[in-house]
Short mmCIF file of C-alpha atoms and ligand atoms in Angstrom, two decimals:
data_model
loop_
_atom_site.label_atom_id
_atom_site.label_comp_id
_atom_site.label_asym_id
_atom_site.label_seq_id
_atom_site.Cartn_x
_atom_site.Cartn_y
_atom_site.Cartn_z
CA UNK A 297 88.96 99.55 121.22
CA UNK A 298 87.29 101.94 123.62
CA UNK A 299 84.07 101.19 125.55
CA UNK A 300 83.29 104.93 125.77
CA UNK A 301 80.60 104.97 123.06
CA UNK A 302 78.44 102.51 125.06
CA UNK A 303 77.77 100.65 121.83
CA UNK A 304 78.38 97.01 122.72
CA UNK A 305 75.28 94.97 122.04
CA UNK A 306 74.45 91.69 123.71
CA UNK A 307 74.20 89.00 121.08
CA UNK A 308 72.95 85.60 122.19
CA UNK A 309 74.01 82.86 119.79
CA UNK A 310 71.63 79.98 119.36
CA UNK A 311 72.57 77.10 117.14
CA UNK A 312 69.79 77.61 114.59
CA UNK A 313 69.85 81.40 114.47
CA UNK A 314 71.60 84.13 112.53
CA UNK A 315 72.78 87.27 114.35
CA UNK A 316 72.79 90.35 112.14
CA UNK A 317 73.45 94.04 112.73
CA UNK A 318 71.03 96.31 110.87
CA UNK A 319 70.89 100.07 110.33
CA UNK A 320 68.14 101.21 112.71
CA UNK A 321 68.48 104.99 112.37
CA UNK A 322 70.60 107.36 110.27
CA UNK A 323 73.22 108.98 112.53
CA UNK A 324 73.66 112.70 113.00
CA UNK A 325 77.44 112.91 113.41
CA UNK A 326 79.20 109.98 115.04
CA UNK A 327 77.04 106.80 115.12
CA UNK A 328 75.49 106.24 118.55
CA UNK A 329 73.44 103.66 120.43
CA UNK A 330 70.38 104.18 118.22
CA UNK A 331 72.23 103.79 114.91
CA UNK A 332 72.74 100.04 114.74
CA UNK A 333 70.52 97.30 116.11
CA UNK A 334 70.95 93.58 116.64
CA UNK A 335 68.43 91.20 115.17
CA UNK A 336 68.33 87.46 115.56
CA UNK A 337 66.69 85.65 112.67
CA UNK A 338 66.23 82.04 111.62
CA UNK A 339 69.32 80.43 110.12
CA UNK A 340 68.93 80.76 106.33
CA UNK A 341 69.13 77.70 104.07
CA UNK A 342 70.86 77.36 100.69
CA UNK A 343 68.31 76.76 97.90
CA UNK A 344 69.03 75.48 94.37
CA UNK A 345 72.03 77.34 92.88
CA UNK A 346 72.84 78.88 96.26
CA UNK A 347 75.31 78.37 99.10
CA UNK A 348 75.32 79.12 102.83
CA UNK A 349 78.25 81.19 104.08
CA UNK A 350 79.47 81.44 107.69
CA UNK A 351 81.32 84.70 108.36
CA UNK A 352 84.85 84.37 109.76
CA UNK A 353 86.07 87.98 109.54
CA UNK A 354 84.23 91.24 108.91
CA UNK A 355 86.17 94.18 107.50
CA UNK A 356 85.55 97.61 109.04
CA UNK A 357 86.23 100.52 106.69
CA UNK A 358 85.67 104.29 106.75
CA UNK A 359 83.26 104.17 103.76
CA UNK A 360 80.70 102.47 106.03
CA UNK A 361 79.97 105.81 107.69
CA UNK A 362 79.00 107.26 104.29
CA UNK A 363 76.65 104.36 103.56
CA UNK A 364 74.65 105.29 106.68
CA UNK A 365 73.70 108.64 105.07
CA UNK A 366 70.81 109.00 102.65
CA UNK A 367 72.75 111.17 100.20
CA UNK A 368 73.77 110.98 96.57
CA UNK A 369 77.01 109.02 96.33
CA UNK A 370 78.84 106.43 94.25
CA UNK A 371 76.83 103.67 95.96
CA UNK A 372 73.32 103.34 97.30
CA UNK A 373 72.97 103.98 101.03
CA UNK A 374 72.11 101.10 103.34
CA UNK A 375 68.33 101.15 103.75
CA UNK A 376 66.84 101.40 107.22
CA UNK A 377 66.33 97.90 108.58
CA UNK A 378 68.90 96.42 106.18
CA UNK A 379 72.02 94.51 107.26
CA UNK A 380 75.03 96.87 107.46
CA UNK A 381 77.14 96.52 104.37
CA UNK A 382 80.67 95.13 104.53
CA UNK A 383 83.18 92.77 102.99
CA UNK A 384 83.75 89.51 104.78
CA UNK A 385 85.86 86.41 104.69
CA UNK A 386 83.45 83.53 105.06
CA UNK A 387 83.52 79.76 104.86
CA UNK A 388 81.14 77.78 102.70
CA UNK A 389 78.96 75.66 104.98
CA UNK A 390 76.69 74.07 102.42
CA UNK A 391 76.60 74.59 98.67
CA UNK A 392 74.53 74.00 95.55
CA UNK A 393 76.71 76.43 93.56
CA UNK A 394 79.11 75.30 90.84
CA UNK A 395 82.75 76.09 91.62
CA UNK A 396 82.42 76.08 95.42
CA UNK A 397 82.86 73.27 97.95
CA UNK A 398 82.03 73.10 101.64
CA UNK A 399 85.03 74.39 103.58
CA UNK A 400 86.18 76.85 100.91
CA UNK A 401 87.06 80.32 102.16
CA UNK A 402 85.49 83.11 100.11
CA UNK A 403 85.61 86.89 99.91
CA UNK A 404 82.03 88.12 99.90
CA UNK A 405 80.06 91.31 100.44
CA UNK A 406 77.52 89.80 102.83
CA UNK A 407 77.84 92.36 105.63
CA UNK A 408 77.56 92.38 109.41
CA UNK A 409 76.05 88.96 110.12
CA UNK A 410 76.95 85.42 111.08
CA UNK A 411 75.48 83.70 108.04
CA UNK A 412 74.39 84.66 104.53
CA UNK A 413 73.00 82.90 101.49
CA UNK A 414 74.71 83.66 98.18
CA UNK A 415 74.22 82.68 94.54
CA UNK A 416 78.00 82.90 94.05
CA UNK A 417 77.89 86.01 91.85
CA UNK A 418 80.78 88.36 92.68
CA UNK A 419 82.20 85.91 95.24
CA UNK A 420 85.95 85.22 95.14
CA UNK A 421 86.97 81.68 96.05
CA UNK A 422 90.16 81.67 98.16
CA UNK A 423 90.38 77.88 98.47
CA UNK A 424 90.42 75.64 101.52
CA UNK A 425 93.46 77.00 103.32
CA UNK A 426 94.52 80.53 102.36
CA UNK A 427 97.58 81.49 104.41
CA UNK A 428 96.17 84.65 106.03
CA UNK A 429 92.49 84.77 105.06
CA UNK A 430 91.82 88.16 106.69
CA UNK A 431 94.56 89.80 104.60
CA UNK A 432 92.19 89.63 101.61
CA UNK A 433 90.19 92.34 103.43
CA UNK A 434 93.30 94.53 103.69
CA UNK A 435 96.70 94.42 102.09
CA UNK A 436 95.68 91.81 99.47
CA UNK A 437 92.21 93.29 98.98
CA UNK A 438 90.33 96.55 98.60
CA UNK A 439 92.52 98.87 100.76
CA UNK A 440 95.78 97.51 99.34
CA UNK A 441 94.50 97.84 95.78
CA UNK A 442 93.25 101.36 96.55
CA UNK A 443 96.75 102.40 97.60
CA UNK A 444 98.40 100.72 94.62
CA UNK A 445 96.07 102.05 91.94
CA UNK A 446 95.60 105.54 93.38
CA UNK A 447 99.30 106.13 93.93
CA UNK A 448 100.67 104.61 90.73
CA UNK A 449 97.97 105.61 88.24
CA UNK A 450 96.98 109.05 89.59
CA UNK A 451 99.92 110.02 91.82
CA UNK A 452 102.47 108.85 89.24
CA UNK A 453 105.42 109.06 91.68
CA UNK A 454 108.91 109.47 90.22
CA UNK A 455 112.22 108.62 91.90
CA UNK A 456 113.45 111.47 94.09
CA UNK A 457 110.02 113.08 94.45
CA UNK A 458 108.38 113.72 97.83
CA UNK A 459 105.16 111.85 98.60
CA UNK A 460 103.00 112.77 101.61
CA UNK A 461 100.22 110.55 102.95
CA UNK A 462 98.09 110.74 106.11
CA UNK A 463 96.42 107.91 108.06
CA UNK A 464 99.90 106.51 107.48
CA UNK A 465 99.62 103.55 109.86
CA UNK A 466 96.27 102.45 108.36
CA UNK A 467 95.88 99.96 105.53
CA UNK A 468 95.70 102.50 102.69
CA UNK A 469 98.26 105.04 103.94
CA UNK A 470 100.80 102.43 105.08
CA UNK A 471 100.65 100.76 101.69
CA UNK A 472 100.87 104.03 99.75
CA UNK A 473 104.02 105.00 101.63
CA UNK A 474 105.71 101.63 101.27
CA UNK A 475 105.02 101.47 97.53
CA UNK A 476 106.30 105.04 97.13
CA UNK A 477 109.52 104.01 98.91
CA UNK A 478 109.86 101.09 96.49
CA UNK A 479 109.52 103.60 93.65
CA UNK A 480 112.45 105.64 95.02
CA UNK A 481 110.57 108.54 96.59
CA UNK A 482 111.09 110.47 99.81
CA UNK A 483 108.03 109.55 101.86
CA UNK A 484 106.54 111.58 104.69
CA UNK A 485 103.68 110.06 106.65
CA UNK A 486 101.21 111.78 108.94
CA UNK A 487 99.61 109.87 111.80
CA UNK A 488 97.91 110.45 115.14
CA UNK A 489 100.31 110.00 118.07
CA UNK A 490 103.91 109.06 118.73
CA UNK A 491 103.37 105.29 118.77
CA UNK A 492 101.89 105.26 115.28
CA UNK A 493 104.56 107.66 113.98
CA UNK A 494 107.35 105.47 115.38
CA UNK A 495 105.83 102.38 113.71
CA UNK A 496 105.56 104.20 110.38
CA UNK A 497 109.24 105.14 110.36
CA UNK A 498 110.81 102.15 112.12
CA UNK A 499 108.74 99.28 110.71
CA UNK A 500 107.36 100.65 107.45
CA UNK A 501 110.50 102.53 106.40
CA UNK A 502 109.02 105.99 105.75
CA UNK A 503 111.62 108.81 105.86
CA UNK A 504 109.60 110.77 108.44
CA UNK A 505 106.20 110.72 110.12
CA UNK A 506 104.56 113.77 111.69
CA UNK A 507 101.93 113.69 114.43
CA UNK A 508 98.94 115.72 113.21
CA UNK A 509 97.87 116.29 116.82
CA UNK A 510 101.09 118.22 117.63
CA UNK A 511 100.68 121.98 118.17
CA UNK A 512 103.39 122.83 115.63
CA UNK A 513 102.25 120.18 113.14
CA UNK A 514 102.42 122.50 110.08
CA UNK A 515 105.95 123.63 110.90
CA UNK A 516 107.11 120.06 111.45
CA UNK A 517 105.58 118.99 108.15
CA UNK A 518 107.27 121.84 106.31
CA UNK A 519 110.63 120.90 107.84
CA UNK A 520 110.14 117.27 106.79
CA UNK A 521 109.50 118.31 103.17
CA UNK A 522 112.46 120.60 102.34
CA UNK A 523 111.91 120.15 98.59
CA UNK A 524 108.14 120.65 98.76
CA UNK A 525 105.51 118.00 97.98
CA UNK A 526 105.06 116.35 94.57
CA UNK A 527 102.36 113.83 95.46
CA UNK A 528 99.83 114.35 98.22
CA UNK A 529 97.71 111.21 98.58
CA UNK A 530 94.57 112.62 100.17
CA UNK A 531 93.10 110.33 102.83
CA UNK A 532 91.81 112.68 105.52
CA UNK A 533 91.11 116.31 104.47
CA UNK A 534 90.80 118.94 107.21
CA UNK A 535 93.83 120.28 109.06
CA UNK A 536 96.22 117.96 107.20
CA UNK A 537 95.09 119.19 103.79
CA UNK A 538 95.46 122.82 104.87
CA UNK A 539 99.02 122.16 106.08
CA UNK A 540 100.03 120.40 102.85
CA UNK A 541 98.56 123.04 100.48
CA UNK A 542 101.35 125.64 100.79
CA UNK A 543 103.98 122.91 100.31
CA UNK A 544 102.71 121.65 96.94
CA UNK A 545 105.16 121.97 94.06
CA UNK A 546 104.28 122.97 90.53
CA UNK A 547 102.56 120.08 88.71
CA UNK A 548 101.97 118.20 91.97
CA UNK A 549 99.45 115.36 91.86
CA UNK A 550 96.71 114.81 94.42
CA UNK A 551 94.83 111.50 94.21
CA UNK A 552 91.70 112.17 96.32
CA UNK A 553 91.04 108.85 98.00
CA UNK A 554 89.12 109.88 101.12
CA UNK A 555 88.40 112.70 103.56
CA UNK A 556 87.78 110.73 106.73
CA UNK A 557 88.19 113.70 109.09
CA UNK A 558 84.95 115.09 107.59
CA UNK A 559 82.81 111.93 107.47
CA UNK A 560 80.94 112.76 110.69
CA UNK A 561 80.31 116.43 109.87
CA UNK A 562 76.75 117.61 110.32
CA UNK A 563 77.36 121.02 108.72
CA UNK A 564 80.20 123.22 107.53
CA UNK A 565 83.28 123.03 109.78
CA UNK A 566 84.13 125.95 112.07
CA UNK A 567 86.97 128.26 111.13
CA UNK A 568 88.13 130.12 108.04
CA UNK A 569 86.89 129.31 104.55
CA UNK A 570 89.73 127.43 102.84
CA UNK A 571 87.96 127.35 99.46
CA UNK A 572 90.02 130.22 97.99
CA UNK A 573 93.31 128.74 99.26
CA UNK A 574 92.47 125.31 97.86
CA UNK A 575 91.33 126.49 94.42
CA UNK A 576 94.03 129.18 94.23
CA UNK A 577 96.77 126.63 94.93
CA UNK A 578 95.39 124.16 92.38
CA UNK A 579 95.39 126.95 89.79
CA UNK A 580 98.75 128.60 90.54
CA UNK A 581 100.66 125.36 91.08
CA UNK A 582 98.87 123.55 88.22
CA UNK A 583 98.00 120.70 90.58
CA UNK A 584 96.31 117.60 89.17
CA UNK A 585 93.48 116.71 91.56
CA UNK A 586 91.63 113.49 90.77
CA UNK A 587 89.09 111.67 92.88
CA UNK A 588 88.63 107.94 92.45
CA UNK A 589 86.53 105.07 93.72
CA UNK A 590 88.46 101.86 93.63
CA UNK A 591 85.84 99.53 92.20
CA UNK A 592 85.15 101.45 89.01
CA UNK A 593 87.97 103.95 88.36
CA UNK A 594 90.59 101.59 86.92
CA UNK A 595 90.67 98.86 84.24
CA UNK A 596 90.11 95.33 85.55
CA UNK A 597 93.55 94.29 84.26
CA UNK A 598 95.21 96.53 86.87
CA UNK A 599 93.95 94.28 89.65
CA UNK A 600 96.00 91.39 88.24
CA UNK A 601 99.12 93.58 88.28
CA UNK A 602 98.33 94.49 91.89
CA UNK A 603 97.96 90.86 92.99
CA UNK A 604 101.23 89.92 91.29
CA UNK A 605 103.22 92.88 92.68
CA UNK A 606 101.78 92.88 96.17
CA UNK A 607 102.15 89.11 96.62
CA UNK A 608 105.80 89.45 95.62
CA UNK A 609 106.44 92.40 97.94
CA UNK A 610 104.85 90.61 100.89
CA UNK A 611 106.78 87.43 100.21
CA UNK A 612 110.09 89.27 99.97
CA UNK A 613 109.32 91.32 103.10
CA UNK A 614 109.43 94.62 101.17
CA UNK A 615 105.93 95.47 102.35
CA UNK A 616 104.82 95.06 105.98
CA UNK A 617 101.22 94.73 107.14
CA UNK A 618 99.58 95.32 110.52
CA UNK A 619 96.07 94.30 111.58
CA UNK A 620 93.95 95.09 114.62
CA UNK A 621 91.61 92.18 115.24
CA UNK A 622 88.54 92.83 117.37
CA UNK A 623 86.90 89.73 118.80
CA UNK A 624 83.14 89.39 118.37
CA UNK A 625 80.46 90.88 116.12
CA UNK A 626 78.93 92.59 119.18
CA UNK A 627 81.98 94.90 119.33
CA UNK A 628 81.78 95.96 115.69
CA UNK A 629 79.74 99.19 116.24
CA UNK A 630 82.21 100.57 118.80
CA UNK A 631 85.14 99.42 116.69
CA UNK A 632 83.79 101.36 113.70
CA UNK A 633 83.70 104.53 115.79
CA UNK A 634 87.27 103.84 116.93
CA UNK A 635 88.29 103.54 113.29
CA UNK A 636 86.64 106.82 112.33
CA UNK A 637 88.28 108.67 115.22
CA UNK A 638 91.75 107.16 114.84
CA UNK A 639 91.53 104.95 117.96
CA UNK A 640 92.78 101.98 116.00
CA UNK A 641 96.19 100.78 114.91
CA UNK A 642 96.42 98.86 111.66
CA UNK A 643 93.69 97.41 109.48
CA UNK A 644 90.57 96.89 111.61
CA UNK A 645 88.86 93.51 111.22
CA UNK A 646 86.32 91.80 113.41
CA UNK A 647 86.68 88.09 114.13
CA UNK A 648 83.10 86.91 113.94
CA UNK A 649 83.37 83.15 114.36
P1 NDP B 814 92.29 103.80 108.41
O1 NDP B 814 92.20 102.42 108.94
O2 NDP B 814 93.64 104.39 108.23
O3 NDP B 814 91.40 104.69 109.36
C1 NDP B 814 91.22 106.03 109.19
C2 NDP B 814 92.34 106.81 109.86
O4 NDP B 814 92.18 108.17 109.55
C3 NDP B 814 92.30 106.80 111.37
O5 NDP B 814 92.87 105.66 111.93
C4 NDP B 814 93.11 108.05 111.72
O6 NDP B 814 94.49 107.72 111.78
C5 NDP B 814 92.85 108.94 110.51
N1 NDP B 814 92.05 110.10 110.91
C6 NDP B 814 90.80 110.07 111.42
N2 NDP B 814 90.41 111.32 111.71
C7 NDP B 814 91.46 112.14 111.38
C8 NDP B 814 91.68 113.53 111.44
N3 NDP B 814 90.75 114.36 111.92
N4 NDP B 814 92.84 114.03 110.99
C9 NDP B 814 93.80 113.21 110.51
N5 NDP B 814 93.65 111.86 110.44
C10 NDP B 814 92.49 111.34 110.86
O7 NDP B 814 91.51 103.92 107.02
P2 NDP B 814 91.78 103.26 105.60
O8 NDP B 814 93.22 103.06 105.40
O9 NDP B 814 90.87 102.11 105.42
O10 NDP B 814 91.25 104.43 104.63
C11 NDP B 814 91.98 105.63 104.49
C12 NDP B 814 91.17 106.57 103.61
O11 NDP B 814 90.98 105.97 102.33
C13 NDP B 814 89.78 106.89 104.15
O12 NDP B 814 89.48 108.23 103.88
C14 NDP B 814 88.89 105.99 103.30
O13 NDP B 814 87.58 106.49 103.20
C15 NDP B 814 89.62 106.04 101.99
N6 NDP B 814 89.33 104.94 101.07
C16 NDP B 814 88.91 105.26 99.81
C17 NDP B 814 88.70 104.32 98.86
C18 NDP B 814 88.31 104.74 97.48
O14 NDP B 814 87.94 103.89 96.66
N7 NDP B 814 88.37 106.02 97.16
C19 NDP B 814 88.83 102.87 99.18
C20 NDP B 814 89.33 102.63 100.53
C21 NDP B 814 89.55 103.63 101.44
P3 NDP B 814 95.49 108.57 112.70
O15 NDP B 814 95.19 108.21 114.11
O16 NDP B 814 96.82 108.14 112.25
O17 NDP B 814 95.22 110.01 112.40
#
């Protein structure tokens, strides 16, 4: 994590207080010092039918940047003054809720704070001693399921086909590529820098990984995809999308999962208008382009398949997982910027307690 954003906030911890990070101002571009603010409030208490949760790990994810904007989207924006949204692994401190005991680990959506009160609705109980609790924020949770569902249900990869995915060392891209390998595909990753690219090939088993920061990136990508591209799992947009477009084969599939390279845009990007190239390619190559949002685009039964398959793959060592753990809630704002800019390596989680 880099200190260059000057975003660390001093967070005194008193025994009867709750530290929380709220949205103070909507950012214009990359979040800055005025975007997020620390508040210290009184420690909340669990009332009847409620429980008190103590956050262990906070997940940082690219969608958080979108929630800072007051624009029409698939979810309501965070309101000014509200606690920043986020999934957490928490421990039950005190409970009046059926089905939960003190000491249970839970997956909750209680955001950037030390403590939260919950009525138990939508909370997943992980039991007293889950093996790797933070993995439920990554490979065994939302990002892992995003990769599984988006690739298999929209990408529909077939043995021998070429699958391309960017942000290939991150939780979604790394999982997409490893599942595609298990399905018998040639898999080409795209990542920022030689260290990430080496990890993607050597540890994750992709056939190739191209550095999108290289001057001859497009040429390298073309050389790595001699039979064209059948599935482009869209994670980033921008320069990567423009390089993949001319490589798409007839009837290629493009699950549109995210466009993180554009999340901090304040207007139209500089440079040529790629609209005609994008729409022309979709038309001529009969490309299936389908956007999805993981929590409402697939039937609930698919999640059970995911848990079964992914647990098996992890146990057998067929899927590898890498985390970057940042210590302390006070570092979360800077860590989110690192995530958005690619200055992270693996699934970013913040150890809060
Ligand atoms: P990552 O942890 O992989 O972080 C994002 C990565 O994007 C960065 O590390 C960086 O990797 C890459 N990146 C950033 N800027 C650029 C750029 N200009 N050009 C190329 N790559 C860039 O993220 P996740 O795995 O959590 O998420 C991946 C994508 O999936 C995101 O777009 C996210 O919004 C989306 N998503 C969508 C969901 C849905 O329901 N549709 C659910 C979950 C995630 P590098 O340094 O390698 O370039």
